[in-house]
Amino acid sequence: MNNETNTYVVDHRSGAEMQRLIDQDHLMNQTMGNLFPGDTDPSSLHSVLDVACGPASWILQVAFKYPHIHAVGVDISKQMIDYGRAFARVRKLHNAELRVMDVLQPWNFEDITFDFVNARLLEWFLKEQLWPPLLQEMLNITTPGGTIRSTEIITNETNSPAFNQILALIWEGWKRDGRAPQTAPNAYVGAGTKMGALFAQAGIPVSGEQEYHLDWSWGAPAHQQIMRDIVVLYTLMQPYLVNTVQVVKEQEYQLLLQAMERELYAPEFKGIWHYKSVWGRKPL
Ligand SMILES: C[S@@+](CC[C@H](N)C(=O)[O-])C[C@H]1O[C@@H](n2cnc3c(N)ncnc32)[C@H](O)[C@@H]1O
């Protein structure tokens, strides 16, 4: 693939980021309802891979709920993988295997193929041109007839001017460092909008799609949790936005973060987070 290694927009060694991902996983799983899409029978699965699994929350639930499945998670972050391994040891999840792995380097799964490959929220470290080779790696290690599923954000609509301004800065950063095309429109368009086309390009016929719309307006059950997620994420993204892509000055960003926190906490705050899963089967 190429020699790039750490392109994640947040320091993946951060404890705050790990906790954010654990909380976010609970919320996303609740909204998605099941660990697998409705047309997948978990009793027929042998090996499942979660690509860039973070602290391994999703894959360890698979290991817990389905002891017959060999559940494998890989991530570049040693801290997150160590946490996942410790959790698996305590829960005696002997069918779980977690590996530190940079998925932007050539993959080495000579010993296993997978009948379900899961990948969620990869946009945050994946540049535009790296989606096709990554999907190709996923296809290579999937058994014929096996499923590949991607879950990515469509957008996050809010009436908070400061939140919207930060999202626009992130988008500007995406364009500057090649996560989004230079010619893309001005408003953020998440990778969830292009996964169907990318699957088709990679030769993975799409067999299902599902959109999720999570209300996090003031007073909604998810308000506090998503607000905390956003405040932590956007705070941890400061070095990326200020130093790496240089779309904002530190002081201006600090003021935006403060304004955003006030606006997200106001009773008139409205927000809906849209994300989407797309899945398809490797041809026989
Ligand atoms: C937004 S998080 C998503 C984590 C998990 N998929 C989830 O949905 O909770 C992105 C993850 O990608 C990992 N990551 C970043 N660059 C990576 C790379 N080159 N190879 C493998 N994992 C990477 C980060 O450490 C982080 O855990």
PDB file of C-alpha atoms and ligand atoms in Angstrom:
ATOM      1  CA  MET A   1       0.000   0.000   0.000  1.00  0.00           C
ATOM      2  CA  ASN A   2       2.243   2.874   1.164  1.00  0.00           C
ATOM      3  CA  ASN A   3       4.531   3.848   4.006  1.00  0.00           C
ATOM      4  CA  GLU A   4       2.137   6.121   5.900  1.00  0.00           C
ATOM      5  CA  THR A   5       1.474   4.875   9.365  1.00  0.00           C
ATOM      6  CA  ASN A   6      -0.280   7.065  11.857  1.00  0.00           C
ATOM      7  CA  THR A   7      -2.796   9.299  10.101  1.00  0.00           C
ATOM      8  CA  TYR A   8      -5.454   9.209  12.822  1.00  0.00           C
ATOM      9  CA  VAL A   9      -6.701  12.715  13.649  1.00  0.00           C
ATOM     10  CA  VAL A  10      -6.460  12.077  17.396  1.00  0.00           C
ATOM     11  CA  ASP A  11      -3.578  10.708  19.479  1.00  0.00           C
ATOM     12  CA  HIS A  12      -4.582   7.033  19.652  1.00  0.00           C
ATOM     13  CA  ARG A  13      -2.588   6.590  22.892  1.00  0.00           C
ATOM     14  CA  SER A  14      -4.930   8.966  24.715  1.00  0.00           C
ATOM     15  CA  GLY A  15      -6.939   7.489  27.596  1.00  0.00           C
ATOM     16  CA  ALA A  16      -9.692  10.049  26.975  1.00  0.00           C
ATOM     17  CA  GLU A  17      -9.998   8.845  23.372  1.00  0.00           C
ATOM     18  CA  MET A  18     -10.192   5.222  24.494  1.00  0.00           C
ATOM     19  CA  GLN A  19     -13.023   6.023  26.935  1.00  0.00           C
ATOM     20  CA  ARG A  20     -14.791   8.064  24.237  1.00  0.00           C
ATOM     21  CA  LEU A  21     -14.685   5.088  21.843  1.00  0.00           C
ATOM     22  CA  ILE A  22     -15.987   2.690  24.519  1.00  0.00           C
ATOM     23  CA  ASP A  23     -18.959   4.998  25.259  1.00  0.00           C
ATOM     24  CA  GLN A  24     -19.601   5.615  21.568  1.00  0.00           C
ATOM     25  CA  ASP A  25     -19.623   1.876  20.878  1.00  0.00           C
ATOM     26  CA  HIS A  26     -22.429   1.362  23.442  1.00  0.00           C
ATOM     27  CA  LEU A  27     -24.492   4.068  21.834  1.00  0.00           C
ATOM     28  CA  MET A  28     -23.960   2.858  18.276  1.00  0.00           C
ATOM     29  CA  ASN A  29     -24.722  -0.764  19.194  1.00  0.00           C
ATOM     30  CA  GLN A  30     -27.920   0.327  20.959  1.00  0.00           C
ATOM     31  CA  THR A  31     -29.022   2.246  17.875  1.00  0.00           C
ATOM     32  CA  MET A  32     -28.039  -0.533  15.465  1.00  0.00           C
ATOM     33  CA  GLY A  33     -29.896  -3.134  17.533  1.00  0.00           C
ATOM     34  CA  ASN A  34     -27.865  -6.231  16.650  1.00  0.00           C
ATOM     35  CA  LEU A  35     -24.182  -7.001  16.294  1.00  0.00           C
ATOM     36  CA  PHE A  36     -24.750  -8.344  12.759  1.00  0.00           C
ATOM     37  CA  PRO A  37     -27.105  -7.337   9.939  1.00  0.00           C
ATOM     38  CA  GLY A  38     -30.474  -9.118   9.843  1.00  0.00           C
ATOM     39  CA  ASP A  39     -29.535 -11.271   6.847  1.00  0.00           C
ATOM     40  CA  THR A  40     -26.471 -12.735   8.620  1.00  0.00           C
ATOM     41  CA  ASP A  41     -26.974 -15.863  10.722  1.00  0.00           C
ATOM     42  CA  PRO A  42     -24.303 -15.681  13.463  1.00  0.00           C
ATOM     43  CA  SER A  43     -24.561 -19.446  14.062  1.00  0.00           C
ATOM     44  CA  SER A  44     -23.087 -20.010  10.575  1.00  0.00           C
ATOM     45  CA  LEU A  45     -20.023 -17.776  11.172  1.00  0.00           C
ATOM     46  CA  HIS A  46     -16.594 -19.196  12.039  1.00  0.00           C
ATOM     47  CA  SER A  47     -14.189 -16.239  11.991  1.00  0.00           C
ATOM     48  CA  VAL A  48     -14.997 -12.546  12.327  1.00  0.00           C
ATOM     49  CA  LEU A  49     -12.557  -9.646  11.904  1.00  0.00           C
ATOM     50  CA  ASP A  50     -12.992  -6.073  13.155  1.00  0.00           C
ATOM     51  CA  VAL A  51     -10.689  -3.685  11.249  1.00  0.00           C
ATOM     52  CA  ALA A  52      -9.296  -0.803  13.377  1.00  0.00           C
ATOM     53  CA  CYS A  53     -11.284  -2.114  16.341  1.00  0.00           C
ATOM     54  CA  GLY A  54     -10.292   0.596  18.845  1.00  0.00           C
ATOM     55  CA  PRO A  55     -10.567  -0.732  22.441  1.00  0.00           C
ATOM     56  CA  ALA A  56     -12.246  -3.819  20.943  1.00  0.00           C
ATOM     57  CA  SER A  57     -15.729  -3.223  22.369  1.00  0.00           C
ATOM     58  CA  TRP A  58     -17.647  -4.551  19.342  1.00  0.00           C
ATOM     59  CA  ILE A  59     -15.463  -7.587  18.659  1.00  0.00           C
ATOM     60  CA  LEU A  60     -15.403  -8.621  22.354  1.00  0.00           C
ATOM     61  CA  GLN A  61     -19.196  -8.554  22.422  1.00  0.00           C
ATOM     62  CA  VAL A  62     -19.136 -10.859  19.403  1.00  0.00           C
ATOM     63  CA  ALA A  63     -16.707 -13.149  21.274  1.00  0.00           C
ATOM     64  CA  PHE A  64     -18.912 -13.114  24.402  1.00  0.00           C
ATOM     65  CA  LYS A  65     -22.243 -13.668  22.677  1.00  0.00           C
ATOM     66  CA  TYR A  66     -21.006 -16.269  20.172  1.00  0.00           C
ATOM     67  CA  PRO A  67     -18.366 -18.514  21.808  1.00  0.00           C
ATOM     68  CA  HIS A  68     -18.120 -20.654  18.636  1.00  0.00           C
ATOM     69  CA  ILE A  69     -16.756 -17.663  16.653  1.00  0.00           C
ATOM     70  CA  HIS A  70     -13.006 -16.925  16.416  1.00  0.00           C
ATOM     71  CA  ALA A  71     -13.246 -13.156  17.005  1.00  0.00           C
ATOM     72  CA  VAL A  72     -10.234 -11.123  15.820  1.00  0.00           C
ATOM     73  CA  GLY A  73      -9.681  -7.385  16.249  1.00  0.00           C
ATOM     74  CA  VAL A  74      -6.772  -5.325  14.915  1.00  0.00           C
ATOM     75  CA  ASP A  75      -5.769  -1.746  15.643  1.00  0.00           C
ATOM     76  CA  ILE A  76      -2.641   0.406  15.371  1.00  0.00           C
ATOM     77  CA  SER A  77      -2.955   1.462  19.017  1.00  0.00           C
ATOM     78  CA  LYS A  78      -1.038  -0.760  21.432  1.00  0.00           C
ATOM     79  CA  GLN A  79      -2.857   0.937  24.337  1.00  0.00           C
ATOM     80  CA  MET A  80      -6.275   0.039  22.956  1.00  0.00           C
ATOM     81  CA  ILE A  81      -5.245  -3.518  22.088  1.00  0.00           C
ATOM     82  CA  ASP A  82      -3.692  -4.008  25.560  1.00  0.00           C
ATOM     83  CA  TYR A  83      -6.937  -2.789  27.133  1.00  0.00           C
ATOM     84  CA  GLY A  84      -8.963  -5.168  24.948  1.00  0.00           C
ATOM     85  CA  ARG A  85      -6.664  -8.097  25.813  1.00  0.00           C
ATOM     86  CA  ALA A  86      -6.953  -7.386  29.545  1.00  0.00           C
ATOM     87  CA  PHE A  87     -10.742  -7.209  29.247  1.00  0.00           C
ATOM     88  CA  ALA A  88     -10.812 -10.496  27.279  1.00  0.00           C
ATOM     89  CA  ARG A  89      -8.630 -12.183  29.940  1.00  0.00           C
ATOM     90  CA  VAL A  90     -10.886 -11.055  32.789  1.00  0.00           C
ATOM     91  CA  ARG A  91     -14.011 -12.180  30.913  1.00  0.00           C
ATOM     92  CA  LYS A  92     -12.279 -15.460  29.911  1.00  0.00           C
ATOM     93  CA  LEU A  93     -13.019 -14.851  26.237  1.00  0.00           C
ATOM     94  CA  HIS A  94     -10.656 -17.536  24.921  1.00  0.00           C
ATOM     95  CA  ASN A  95     -12.094 -17.197  21.410  1.00  0.00           C
ATOM     96  CA  ALA A  96     -10.928 -13.554  21.143  1.00  0.00           C
ATOM     97  CA  GLU A  97      -7.638 -12.591  19.512  1.00  0.00           C
ATOM     98  CA  LEU A  98      -6.394  -8.995  19.387  1.00  0.00           C
ATOM     99  CA  ARG A  99      -3.426  -7.868  17.334  1.00  0.00           C
ATOM    100  CA  VAL A 100      -1.566  -4.565  17.029  1.00  0.00           C
ATOM    101  CA  MET A 101      -1.569  -3.940  13.290  1.00  0.00           C
ATOM    102  CA  ASP A 102      -1.263  -0.993  10.920  1.00  0.00           C
ATOM    103  CA  VAL A 103      -3.966  -1.696   8.344  1.00  0.00           C
ATOM    104  CA  LEU A 104      -2.316   0.714   5.901  1.00  0.00           C
ATOM    105  CA  GLN A 105       0.581  -1.735   5.574  1.00  0.00           C
ATOM    106  CA  PRO A 106       0.252  -5.062   3.709  1.00  0.00           C
ATOM    107  CA  TRP A 107      -1.900  -7.500   5.722  1.00  0.00           C
ATOM    108  CA  ASN A 108      -0.622 -10.796   7.003  1.00  0.00           C
ATOM    109  CA  PHE A 109      -3.467 -13.243   7.662  1.00  0.00           C
ATOM    110  CA  GLU A 110      -1.944 -16.307   6.052  1.00  0.00           C
ATOM    111  CA  ASP A 111      -3.442 -18.549   8.704  1.00  0.00           C
ATOM    112  CA  ILE A 112      -7.067 -17.312   8.718  1.00  0.00           C
ATOM    113  CA  THR A 113      -9.818 -16.183   6.382  1.00  0.00           C
ATOM    114  CA  PHE A 114     -12.949 -14.520   7.688  1.00  0.00           C
ATOM    115  CA  ASP A 115     -16.594 -15.002   6.891  1.00  0.00           C
ATOM    116  CA  PHE A 116     -17.534 -11.586   8.313  1.00  0.00           C
ATOM    117  CA  VAL A 117     -15.339  -8.473   8.166  1.00  0.00           C
ATOM    118  CA  ASN A 118     -16.501  -5.376  10.030  1.00  0.00           C
ATOM    119  CA  ALA A 119     -15.097  -1.843   9.670  1.00  0.00           C
ATOM    120  CA  ARG A 120     -16.535   1.152  11.505  1.00  0.00           C
ATOM    121  CA  LEU A 121     -15.516   4.820  11.472  1.00  0.00           C
ATOM    122  CA  LEU A 122     -12.343   4.450   9.405  1.00  0.00           C
ATOM    123  CA  GLU A 123     -12.778   7.884   7.812  1.00  0.00           C
ATOM    124  CA  TRP A 124     -10.907   9.369  10.758  1.00  0.00           C
ATOM    125  CA  PHE A 125      -7.603   7.925   9.612  1.00  0.00           C
ATOM    126  CA  LEU A 126      -8.165   7.041   5.966  1.00  0.00           C
ATOM    127  CA  LYS A 127      -7.268   9.297   3.082  1.00  0.00           C
ATOM    128  CA  GLU A 128      -9.450   9.318  -0.030  1.00  0.00           C
ATOM    129  CA  GLN A 129      -7.175   7.202  -2.257  1.00  0.00           C
ATOM    130  CA  LEU A 130      -6.623   4.532   0.414  1.00  0.00           C
ATOM    131  CA  TRP A 131     -10.221   3.272   0.527  1.00  0.00           C
ATOM    132  CA  PRO A 132      -9.888   1.070  -2.615  1.00  0.00           C
ATOM    133  CA  PRO A 133      -6.670  -0.730  -1.519  1.00  0.00           C
ATOM    134  CA  LEU A 134      -8.096  -1.203   1.975  1.00  0.00           C
ATOM    135  CA  LEU A 135     -11.329  -2.703   0.622  1.00  0.00           C
ATOM    136  CA  GLN A 136      -9.154  -4.945  -1.558  1.00  0.00           C
ATOM    137  CA  GLU A 137      -7.288  -6.218   1.531  1.00  0.00           C
ATOM    138  CA  MET A 138     -10.641  -6.912   3.190  1.00  0.00           C
ATOM    139  CA  LEU A 139     -11.843  -8.762   0.128  1.00  0.00           C
ATOM    140  CA  ASN A 140      -8.649 -10.863   0.001  1.00  0.00           C
ATOM    141  CA  ILE A 141      -9.103 -12.224   3.518  1.00  0.00           C
ATOM    142  CA  THR A 142     -12.866 -12.845   3.203  1.00  0.00           C
ATOM    143  CA  THR A 143     -14.125 -16.318   2.295  1.00  0.00           C
ATOM    144  CA  PRO A 144     -16.249 -16.514  -0.881  1.00  0.00           C
ATOM    145  CA  GLY A 145     -19.843 -15.801   0.173  1.00  0.00           C
ATOM    146  CA  GLY A 146     -18.563 -13.993   3.296  1.00  0.00           C
ATOM    147  CA  THR A 147     -19.773 -10.505   4.256  1.00  0.00           C
ATOM    148  CA  ILE A 148     -17.950  -7.172   4.448  1.00  0.00           C
ATOM    149  CA  ARG A 149     -19.712  -4.381   6.350  1.00  0.00           C
ATOM    150  CA  SER A 150     -18.758  -0.730   6.593  1.00  0.00           C
ATOM    151  CA  THR A 151     -20.369   1.797   8.945  1.00  0.00           C
ATOM    152  CA  GLU A 152     -19.536   5.484   8.458  1.00  0.00           C
ATOM    153  CA  ILE A 153     -20.996   8.896   9.203  1.00  0.00           C
ATOM    154  CA  ILE A 154     -23.262  10.669   6.704  1.00  0.00           C
ATOM    155  CA  THR A 155     -23.342  13.984   8.557  1.00  0.00           C
ATOM    156  CA  ASN A 156     -24.176  15.609  11.880  1.00  0.00           C
ATOM    157  CA  GLU A 157     -26.871  18.293  11.583  1.00  0.00           C
ATOM    158  CA  THR A 158     -27.169  20.814  14.407  1.00  0.00           C
ATOM    159  CA  ASN A 159     -28.391  24.351  15.084  1.00  0.00           C
ATOM    160  CA  SER A 160     -25.182  25.207  16.979  1.00  0.00           C
ATOM    161  CA  PRO A 161     -23.207  27.780  14.938  1.00  0.00           C
ATOM    162  CA  ALA A 162     -19.948  26.938  16.758  1.00  0.00           C
ATOM    163  CA  PHE A 163     -20.382  23.182  16.236  1.00  0.00           C
ATOM    164  CA  ASN A 164     -21.122  23.806  12.549  1.00  0.00           C
ATOM    165  CA  GLN A 165     -18.055  26.027  12.259  1.00  0.00           C
ATOM    166  CA  ILE A 166     -15.816  23.325  13.756  1.00  0.00           C
ATOM    167  CA  LEU A 167     -17.307  20.701  11.436  1.00  0.00           C
ATOM    168  CA  ALA A 168     -16.532  23.036   8.516  1.00  0.00           C
ATOM    169  CA  LEU A 169     -12.938  23.359   9.774  1.00  0.00           C
ATOM    170  CA  ILE A 170     -12.615  19.574   9.970  1.00  0.00           C
ATOM    171  CA  TRP A 171     -13.906  19.336   6.414  1.00  0.00           C
ATOM    172  CA  GLU A 172     -11.429  21.984   5.265  1.00  0.00           C
ATOM    173  CA  GLY A 173      -8.683  19.938   6.956  1.00  0.00           C
ATOM    174  CA  TRP A 174      -9.938  16.758   5.211  1.00  0.00           C
ATOM    175  CA  LYS A 175      -9.594  18.568   1.864  1.00  0.00           C
ATOM    176  CA  ARG A 176      -6.123  19.901   2.687  1.00  0.00           C
ATOM    177  CA  ASP A 177      -4.654  16.552   3.618  1.00  0.00           C
ATOM    178  CA  GLY A 178      -6.407  14.422   1.017  1.00  0.00           C
ATOM    179  CA  ARG A 179      -9.163  12.773   3.057  1.00  0.00           C
ATOM    180  CA  ALA A 180     -11.693  14.467   0.775  1.00  0.00           C
ATOM    181  CA  PRO A 181     -11.405  15.710  -2.814  1.00  0.00           C
ATOM    182  CA  GLN A 182     -10.371  19.357  -3.267  1.00  0.00           C
ATOM    183  CA  THR A 183     -13.449  19.794  -5.460  1.00  0.00           C
ATOM    184  CA  ALA A 184     -15.900  18.584  -2.789  1.00  0.00           C
ATOM    185  CA  PRO A 185     -18.720  20.942  -1.702  1.00  0.00           C
ATOM    186  CA  ASN A 186     -18.136  23.247   1.264  1.00  0.00           C
ATOM    187  CA  ALA A 187     -20.281  21.388   3.767  1.00  0.00           C
ATOM    188  CA  TYR A 188     -19.030  18.185   5.409  1.00  0.00           C
ATOM    189  CA  VAL A 189     -20.056  15.006   3.570  1.00  0.00           C
ATOM    190  CA  GLY A 190     -19.156  11.884   5.547  1.00  0.00           C
ATOM    191  CA  ALA A 191     -17.733   8.683   4.068  1.00  0.00           C
ATOM    192  CA  GLY A 192     -21.116   6.989   4.690  1.00  0.00           C
ATOM    193  CA  THR A 193     -22.342   8.641   1.490  1.00  0.00           C
ATOM    194  CA  LYS A 194     -19.746   6.973  -0.731  1.00  0.00           C
ATOM    195  CA  MET A 195     -19.382   3.444   0.637  1.00  0.00           C
ATOM    196  CA  GLY A 196     -21.950   1.925  -1.765  1.00  0.00           C
ATOM    197  CA  ALA A 197     -19.993   3.262  -4.761  1.00  0.00           C
ATOM    198  CA  LEU A 198     -16.667   2.141  -3.250  1.00  0.00           C
ATOM    199  CA  PHE A 199     -18.046  -1.374  -2.673  1.00  0.00           C
ATOM    200  CA  ALA A 200     -19.237  -1.556  -6.289  1.00  0.00           C
ATOM    201  CA  GLN A 201     -15.824  -0.366  -7.517  1.00  0.00           C
ATOM    202  CA  ALA A 202     -14.106  -3.040  -5.406  1.00  0.00           C
ATOM    203  CA  GLY A 203     -16.335  -5.758  -6.896  1.00  0.00           C
ATOM    204  CA  ILE A 204     -18.393  -6.292  -3.729  1.00  0.00           C
ATOM    205  CA  PRO A 205     -22.084  -6.436  -4.682  1.00  0.00           C
ATOM    206  CA  VAL A 206     -24.052  -4.500  -2.030  1.00  0.00           C
ATOM    207  CA  SER A 207     -26.588  -6.773  -0.358  1.00  0.00           C
ATOM    208  CA  GLY A 208     -27.913  -4.360   2.254  1.00  0.00           C
ATOM    209  CA  GLU A 209     -27.881  -0.789   3.550  1.00  0.00           C
ATOM    210  CA  GLN A 210     -29.235   0.755   6.721  1.00  0.00           C
ATOM    211  CA  GLU A 211     -29.299   4.387   7.805  1.00  0.00           C
ATOM    212  CA  TYR A 212     -29.406   5.468  11.449  1.00  0.00           C
ATOM    213  CA  HIS A 213     -30.619   8.876  12.652  1.00  0.00           C
ATOM    214  CA  LEU A 214     -29.769   9.570  16.257  1.00  0.00           C
ATOM    215  CA  ASP A 215     -31.494  12.540  17.884  1.00  0.00           C
ATOM    216  CA  TRP A 216     -29.195  14.260  20.384  1.00  0.00           C
ATOM    217  CA  SER A 217     -31.217  17.447  20.871  1.00  0.00           C
ATOM    218  CA  TRP A 218     -31.347  18.869  24.384  1.00  0.00           C
ATOM    219  CA  GLY A 219     -33.539  16.548  26.519  1.00  0.00           C
ATOM    220  CA  ALA A 220     -33.219  13.551  24.155  1.00  0.00           C
ATOM    221  CA  PRO A 221     -31.833  10.388  25.829  1.00  0.00           C
ATOM    222  CA  ALA A 222     -28.594  10.565  23.787  1.00  0.00           C
ATOM    223  CA  HIS A 223     -27.965  14.284  24.402  1.00  0.00           C
ATOM    224  CA  GLN A 224     -25.509  14.064  27.288  1.00  0.00           C
ATOM    225  CA  GLN A 225     -23.576  11.172  25.838  1.00  0.00           C
ATOM    226  CA  ILE A 226     -23.085  12.568  22.325  1.00  0.00           C
ATOM    227  CA  MET A 227     -22.354  16.009  23.723  1.00  0.00           C
ATOM    228  CA  ARG A 228     -19.553  14.524  25.854  1.00  0.00           C
ATOM    229  CA  ASP A 229     -18.301  12.535  22.858  1.00  0.00           C
ATOM    230  CA  ILE A 230     -18.169  15.634  20.665  1.00  0.00           C
ATOM    231  CA  VAL A 231     -16.525  17.829  23.312  1.00  0.00           C
ATOM    232  CA  VAL A 232     -13.800  15.220  23.928  1.00  0.00           C
ATOM    233  CA  LEU A 233     -13.283  14.472  20.219  1.00  0.00           C
ATOM    234  CA  TYR A 234     -13.099  18.104  19.118  1.00  0.00           C
ATOM    235  CA  THR A 235     -10.791  18.985  22.015  1.00  0.00           C
ATOM    236  CA  LEU A 236      -8.460  16.095  21.142  1.00  0.00           C
ATOM    237  CA  MET A 237      -8.503  17.160  17.478  1.00  0.00           C
ATOM    238  CA  GLN A 238      -6.933  20.544  18.277  1.00  0.00           C
ATOM    239  CA  PRO A 239      -3.339  19.506  17.388  1.00  0.00           C
ATOM    240  CA  TYR A 240      -4.563  18.123  14.044  1.00  0.00           C
ATOM    241  CA  LEU A 241      -6.562  21.234  13.138  1.00  0.00           C
ATOM    242  CA  VAL A 242      -4.093  23.820  14.488  1.00  0.00           C
ATOM    243  CA  ASN A 243      -0.710  22.205  13.668  1.00  0.00           C
ATOM    244  CA  THR A 244      -1.176  19.481  11.078  1.00  0.00           C
ATOM    245  CA  VAL A 245      -3.631  20.975   8.606  1.00  0.00           C
ATOM    246  CA  GLN A 246      -3.436  24.553   9.991  1.00  0.00           C
ATOM    247  CA  VAL A 247      -7.029  25.526   9.318  1.00  0.00           C
ATOM    248  CA  VAL A 248      -7.404  27.558  12.546  1.00  0.00           C
ATOM    249  CA  LYS A 249      -5.281  29.349  15.138  1.00  0.00           C
ATOM    250  CA  GLU A 250      -5.132  27.908  18.642  1.00  0.00           C
ATOM    251  CA  GLN A 251      -6.782  30.866  20.381  1.00  0.00           C
ATOM    252  CA  GLU A 252      -9.637  31.052  17.891  1.00  0.00           C
ATOM    253  CA  TYR A 253     -10.187  27.300  18.249  1.00  0.00           C
ATOM    254  CA  GLN A 254     -10.305  27.567  22.054  1.00  0.00           C
ATOM    255  CA  LEU A 255     -13.018  30.220  21.790  1.00  0.00           C
ATOM    256  CA  LEU A 256     -14.975  28.073  19.331  1.00  0.00           C
ATOM    257  CA  LEU A 257     -14.800  25.090  21.678  1.00  0.00           C
ATOM    258  CA  GLN A 258     -16.121  27.202  24.571  1.00  0.00           C
ATOM    259  CA  ALA A 259     -18.944  28.639  22.464  1.00  0.00           C
ATOM    260  CA  MET A 260     -19.834  25.154  21.202  1.00  0.00           C
ATOM    261  CA  GLU A 261     -20.057  23.728  24.716  1.00  0.00           C
ATOM    262  CA  ARG A 262     -22.422  26.545  25.745  1.00  0.00           C
ATOM    263  CA  GLU A 263     -24.607  26.029  22.656  1.00  0.00           C
ATOM    264  CA  LEU A 264     -24.780  22.236  23.019  1.00  0.00           C
ATOM    265  CA  TYR A 265     -25.898  22.724  26.644  1.00  0.00           C
ATOM    266  CA  ALA A 266     -28.710  25.196  25.810  1.00  0.00           C
ATOM    267  CA  PRO A 267     -32.341  23.963  26.013  1.00  0.00           C
ATOM    268  CA  GLU A 268     -32.925  25.098  22.416  1.00  0.00           C
ATOM    269  CA  PHE A 269     -30.118  22.872  21.093  1.00  0.00           C
ATOM    270  CA  LYS A 270     -31.117  20.505  18.277  1.00  0.00           C
ATOM    271  CA  GLY A 271     -28.904  17.848  16.736  1.00  0.00           C
ATOM    272  CA  ILE A 272     -29.279  14.703  14.642  1.00  0.00           C
ATOM    273  CA  TRP A 273     -26.374  12.394  13.899  1.00  0.00           C
ATOM    274  CA  HIS A 274     -26.800  10.446  10.654  1.00  0.00           C
ATOM    275  CA  TYR A 275     -24.710   7.386   9.892  1.00  0.00           C
ATOM    276  CA  LYS A 276     -25.024   4.395   7.658  1.00  0.00           C
ATOM    277  CA  SER A 277     -24.030   0.749   7.276  1.00  0.00           C
ATOM    278  CA  VAL A 278     -23.447  -0.833   3.894  1.00  0.00           C
ATOM    279  CA  TRP A 279     -22.692  -4.532   3.495  1.00  0.00           C
ATOM    280  CA  GLY A 280     -22.062  -6.932   0.669  1.00  0.00           C
ATOM    281  CA  ARG A 281     -20.987 -10.510  -0.012  1.00  0.00           C
ATOM    282  CA  LYS A 282     -17.789 -11.604  -1.683  1.00  0.00           C
ATOM    283  CA  PRO A 283     -18.826 -13.361  -4.898  1.00  0.00           C
ATOM    284  CA  LEU A 284     -18.544 -17.180  -4.832  1.00  0.00           C
TER     285      LEU A 284
HETATM  286  C1  LIG B   1     -12.756   6.389  15.098  1.00  0.00           C
HETATM  287  S1  LIG B   1     -11.877   5.062  15.786  1.00  0.00           S
HETATM  288  C2  LIG B   1     -13.008   3.713  15.481  1.00  0.00           C
HETATM  289  C3  LIG B   1     -12.758   2.518  16.354  1.00  0.00           C
HETATM  290  C4  LIG B   1     -13.762   1.371  16.196  1.00  0.00           C
HETATM  291  N1  LIG B   1     -13.802   0.897  14.823  1.00  0.00           N
HETATM  292  C5  LIG B   1     -15.137   1.791  16.630  1.00  0.00           C
HETATM  293  O1  LIG B   1     -16.033   1.939  15.793  1.00  0.00           O
HETATM  294  O2  LIG B   1     -15.318   2.001  17.847  1.00  0.00           O
HETATM  295  C6  LIG B   1     -10.595   4.759  14.631  1.00  0.00           C
HETATM  296  C7  LIG B   1      -9.605   3.703  15.087  1.00  0.00           C
HETATM  297  O3  LIG B   1      -8.642   3.515  14.040  1.00  0.00           O
HETATM  298  C8  LIG B   1      -7.402   3.208  14.630  1.00  0.00           C
HETATM  299  N2  LIG B   1      -6.359   3.438  13.617  1.00  0.00           N
HETATM  300  C9  LIG B   1      -5.887   4.614  13.162  1.00  0.00           C
HETATM  301  N3  LIG B   1      -4.968   4.411  12.196  1.00  0.00           N
HETATM  302  C10 LIG B   1      -4.870   3.069  12.037  1.00  0.00           C
HETATM  303  C11 LIG B   1      -4.083   2.233  11.200  1.00  0.00           C
HETATM  304  N4  LIG B   1      -3.241   2.750  10.297  1.00  0.00           N
HETATM  305  N5  LIG B   1      -4.205   0.889  11.324  1.00  0.00           N
HETATM  306  C12 LIG B   1      -5.063   0.347  12.229  1.00  0.00           C
HETATM  307  N6  LIG B   1      -5.841   1.098  13.044  1.00  0.00           N
HETATM  308  C13 LIG B   1      -5.755   2.438  12.946  1.00  0.00           C
HETATM  309  C14 LIG B   1      -7.345   4.140  15.836  1.00  0.00           C
HETATM  310  O4  LIG B   1      -6.385   3.715  16.790  1.00  0.00           O
HETATM  311  C15 LIG B   1      -8.794   4.058  16.327  1.00  0.00           C
HETATM  312  O5  LIG B   1      -8.926   3.024  17.264  1.00  0.00           O
END
